[in-house]
XYZ file of C-alpha atoms in Angstrom:
221
model
C -26.277 -43.679 58.763
C -28.961 -42.203 56.348
C -29.004 -39.256 58.132
C -25.499 -38.468 58.319
C -24.820 -39.309 54.440
C -27.823 -36.975 53.453
C -26.298 -34.332 55.644
C -22.750 -34.618 53.970
C -24.399 -34.758 50.423
C -26.443 -31.485 51.311
C -23.337 -29.782 52.555
C -21.903 -27.211 50.221
C -19.552 -25.159 52.580
C -16.455 -26.202 50.557
C -17.678 -25.895 47.012
C -16.410 -21.698 46.865
C -12.878 -23.018 48.148
C -13.031 -25.980 45.151
C -14.232 -23.801 42.451
C -11.617 -20.923 43.717
C -8.584 -23.485 43.206
C -9.725 -24.573 39.895
C -9.881 -21.044 38.957
C -6.722 -19.787 40.171
C -4.731 -22.655 38.772
C -6.422 -21.822 35.209
C -5.451 -18.360 35.984
C -2.027 -18.983 37.190
C -1.233 -21.376 33.968
C -2.625 -18.457 31.585
C -0.471 -15.460 32.990
C 2.753 -17.872 32.930
C 1.535 -18.601 29.135
C 1.281 -14.709 28.336
C 4.710 -14.345 30.373
C 6.226 -16.598 27.921
C 4.819 -15.382 24.972
C 5.982 -11.925 26.183
C 9.182 -13.120 26.643
C 9.200 -14.602 22.910
C 8.396 -11.299 21.510
C 11.178 -9.133 23.612
C 13.771 -12.041 22.114
C 12.782 -11.113 18.778
C 12.609 -7.514 19.137
C 15.997 -7.623 20.973
C 17.690 -9.633 18.101
C 16.171 -7.173 15.478
C 17.683 -4.017 17.228
C 21.136 -5.879 17.707
C 20.895 -6.820 13.887
C 20.299 -2.844 13.093
C 23.224 -2.031 15.285
C 25.897 -4.558 13.809
C 24.852 -3.464 10.009
C 25.227 0.375 10.991
C 28.417 -0.184 13.178
C 29.741 -2.452 10.215
C 28.525 0.178 7.601
C 29.731 3.202 9.607
C 33.560 1.661 9.998
C 33.572 -0.558 6.855
C 36.584 1.424 5.548
C 38.698 0.552 8.626
C 39.294 -3.170 8.533
C 40.418 -3.358 12.373
C 37.907 -0.804 14.012
C 36.442 -2.029 16.946
C 32.214 -2.360 16.591
C 31.314 -1.818 20.057
C 33.264 1.433 20.667
C 33.471 2.715 16.973
C 36.718 4.156 17.734
C 39.235 4.987 14.873
C 42.904 5.006 16.041
C 45.707 7.224 14.177
C 46.928 3.716 12.980
C 44.029 2.805 11.154
C 43.834 6.065 9.548
C 47.165 6.191 8.522
C 47.149 2.501 6.841
C 44.007 3.148 5.592
C 44.322 1.410 1.646
C 43.169 3.091 -1.584
C 40.961 0.985 -3.805
C 39.687 -1.296 -0.815
C 36.646 -1.638 -2.228
C 38.055 -3.279 -5.422
C 40.970 -4.958 -4.403
C 40.600 -5.834 -0.645
C 36.542 -6.000 -0.245
C 36.844 -9.815 0.849
C 39.485 -9.595 3.561
C 37.625 -6.528 4.758
C 34.637 -8.709 4.990
C 36.211 -11.227 7.157
C 37.818 -9.061 9.264
C 34.403 -7.655 9.990
C 32.613 -10.656 10.434
C 34.852 -11.739 12.914
C 34.441 -8.556 14.843
C 30.539 -8.726 14.474
C 30.784 -12.161 16.226
C 32.632 -10.595 19.402
C 30.322 -7.765 19.303
C 26.932 -9.990 19.249
C 28.211 -12.126 22.085
C 28.807 -9.086 24.049
C 25.588 -7.038 23.129
C 23.109 -10.256 23.698
C 24.713 -10.646 27.149
C 23.304 -7.183 28.072
C 19.796 -7.555 27.469
C 19.105 -11.092 27.019
C 15.995 -12.449 28.916
C 16.370 -16.100 27.567
C 18.130 -18.963 28.856
C 20.665 -19.646 26.217
C 21.624 -23.042 25.005
C 24.124 -21.662 21.776
C 25.710 -18.578 21.458
C 24.212 -16.214 19.151
C 25.570 -16.265 15.692
C 26.144 -13.790 12.696
C 25.439 -15.833 9.903
C 26.383 -13.825 7.102
C 27.387 -10.036 6.100
C 27.606 -8.981 2.677
C 28.586 -5.949 0.871
C 26.562 -4.632 -2.363
C 27.662 -1.778 -4.848
C 24.921 0.939 -5.317
C 26.666 3.374 -7.230
C 30.311 4.522 -7.664
C 31.619 5.075 -4.055
C 28.142 4.067 -2.617
C 27.534 0.534 -1.034
C 25.190 -1.149 1.364
C 25.768 -3.969 3.980
C 23.049 -6.543 5.085
C 23.630 -8.525 8.079
C 21.718 -11.887 9.131
C 22.136 -12.893 12.683
C 20.412 -15.909 14.698
C 20.114 -17.057 18.107
C 18.605 -20.296 19.913
C 17.329 -20.052 23.231
C 14.916 -21.433 25.702
C 12.273 -18.734 27.074
C 11.399 -18.684 31.149
C 8.050 -20.865 31.439
C 8.632 -22.315 27.989
C 7.158 -25.595 29.288
C 3.903 -24.037 29.818
C 3.720 -23.200 25.992
C 4.822 -26.820 25.235
C 1.896 -28.167 27.581
C -0.527 -25.884 25.564
C 1.036 -27.199 22.224
C 1.690 -23.363 21.390
C 5.209 -24.707 20.618
C 6.939 -28.039 20.573
C 10.738 -27.422 20.646
C 13.470 -24.826 21.446
C 12.358 -21.460 19.763
C 15.131 -19.856 16.983
C 15.096 -16.619 16.468
C 16.747 -14.983 13.058
C 16.949 -11.246 12.281
C 18.151 -9.302 9.074
C 19.247 -5.702 8.946
C 21.063 -3.193 6.200
C 22.683 -0.011 6.219
C 24.238 2.323 4.095
C 28.168 2.144 3.580
C 29.172 5.568 2.152
C 32.733 6.141 1.743
C 33.505 9.594 0.233
C 37.499 9.236 0.363
C 37.175 5.920 -1.518
C 34.660 7.769 -4.152
C 37.548 10.599 -4.711
C 40.230 7.777 -5.386
C 38.007 6.215 -7.817
C 37.114 9.286 -9.531
C 40.751 10.374 -9.728
C 41.845 7.402 -11.033
C 39.228 7.323 -13.761
C 40.272 10.556 -14.641
C 43.953 9.699 -14.894
C 42.650 7.053 -17.137
C 41.192 8.754 -19.289
C 43.791 11.497 -19.730
C 46.134 8.981 -20.340
C 44.455 7.549 -23.095
C 42.765 10.524 -24.518
C 44.519 13.505 -23.155
C 46.294 16.238 -25.272
C 49.199 14.674 -27.429
C 48.140 11.101 -26.981
C 47.290 9.174 -30.414
C 43.441 8.947 -29.618
C 43.461 12.647 -29.325
C 45.141 13.386 -32.395
C 42.789 11.360 -34.052
C 39.801 13.324 -32.593
C 41.403 16.471 -33.555
C 41.622 15.384 -37.314
C 38.075 14.012 -37.200
C 37.378 17.550 -36.024
C 38.844 19.124 -38.931
C 37.316 16.679 -41.274
C 33.716 17.724 -39.842
C 34.541 21.223 -40.324
C 35.651 21.187 -43.738
C 32.688 18.959 -44.751
C 30.466 21.638 -43.214
C 32.185 24.241 -45.132
C 31.724 22.015 -48.483
C 28.019 21.223 -47.985
C 27.047 24.639 -46.082
């Protein structure tokens, strides 16, 4: 009996298999963790790209209230029904319409390249329009998405994350509207001509002042 026990204690024939099993298990866990982290970076980059696309589409088609962001097609009806002074009097209505279009776009667009297991639909948090100069604007877009990642359980096991990741992204794009710029300049030109054009009281006062300055120059000169 002692001889058999001593033989078993000195037998190392299964040592390599045991070590290989431990190393293989650890390697698999590390590979799955790296894959999961890669998916996280991919989801973040993908959402940034979608935010850029939405901002670019909204900026390019903002003057057309009902234009489609996915196709960017402008129909003859939209061209003929385009409103003048839309940034002065119809800004809020256009923003609301673009938010609806952006929500439709993000749902379709995320579905094409999403590698996560979405629990909630992606959201367009907000779209804002800022005035930079006369006829020159820019839009900002904020989007978010909460989604589970493949092999996320491995990251939770290693305490790298403790809940479902929530991704956010922001982007901005120029919104240059030449027709609105011309309309605004024409309106300002008309107002100035109406107030200080030839034959108006203000123009007559200006001429009297010019004459007075000329006479004063003769006297003092």
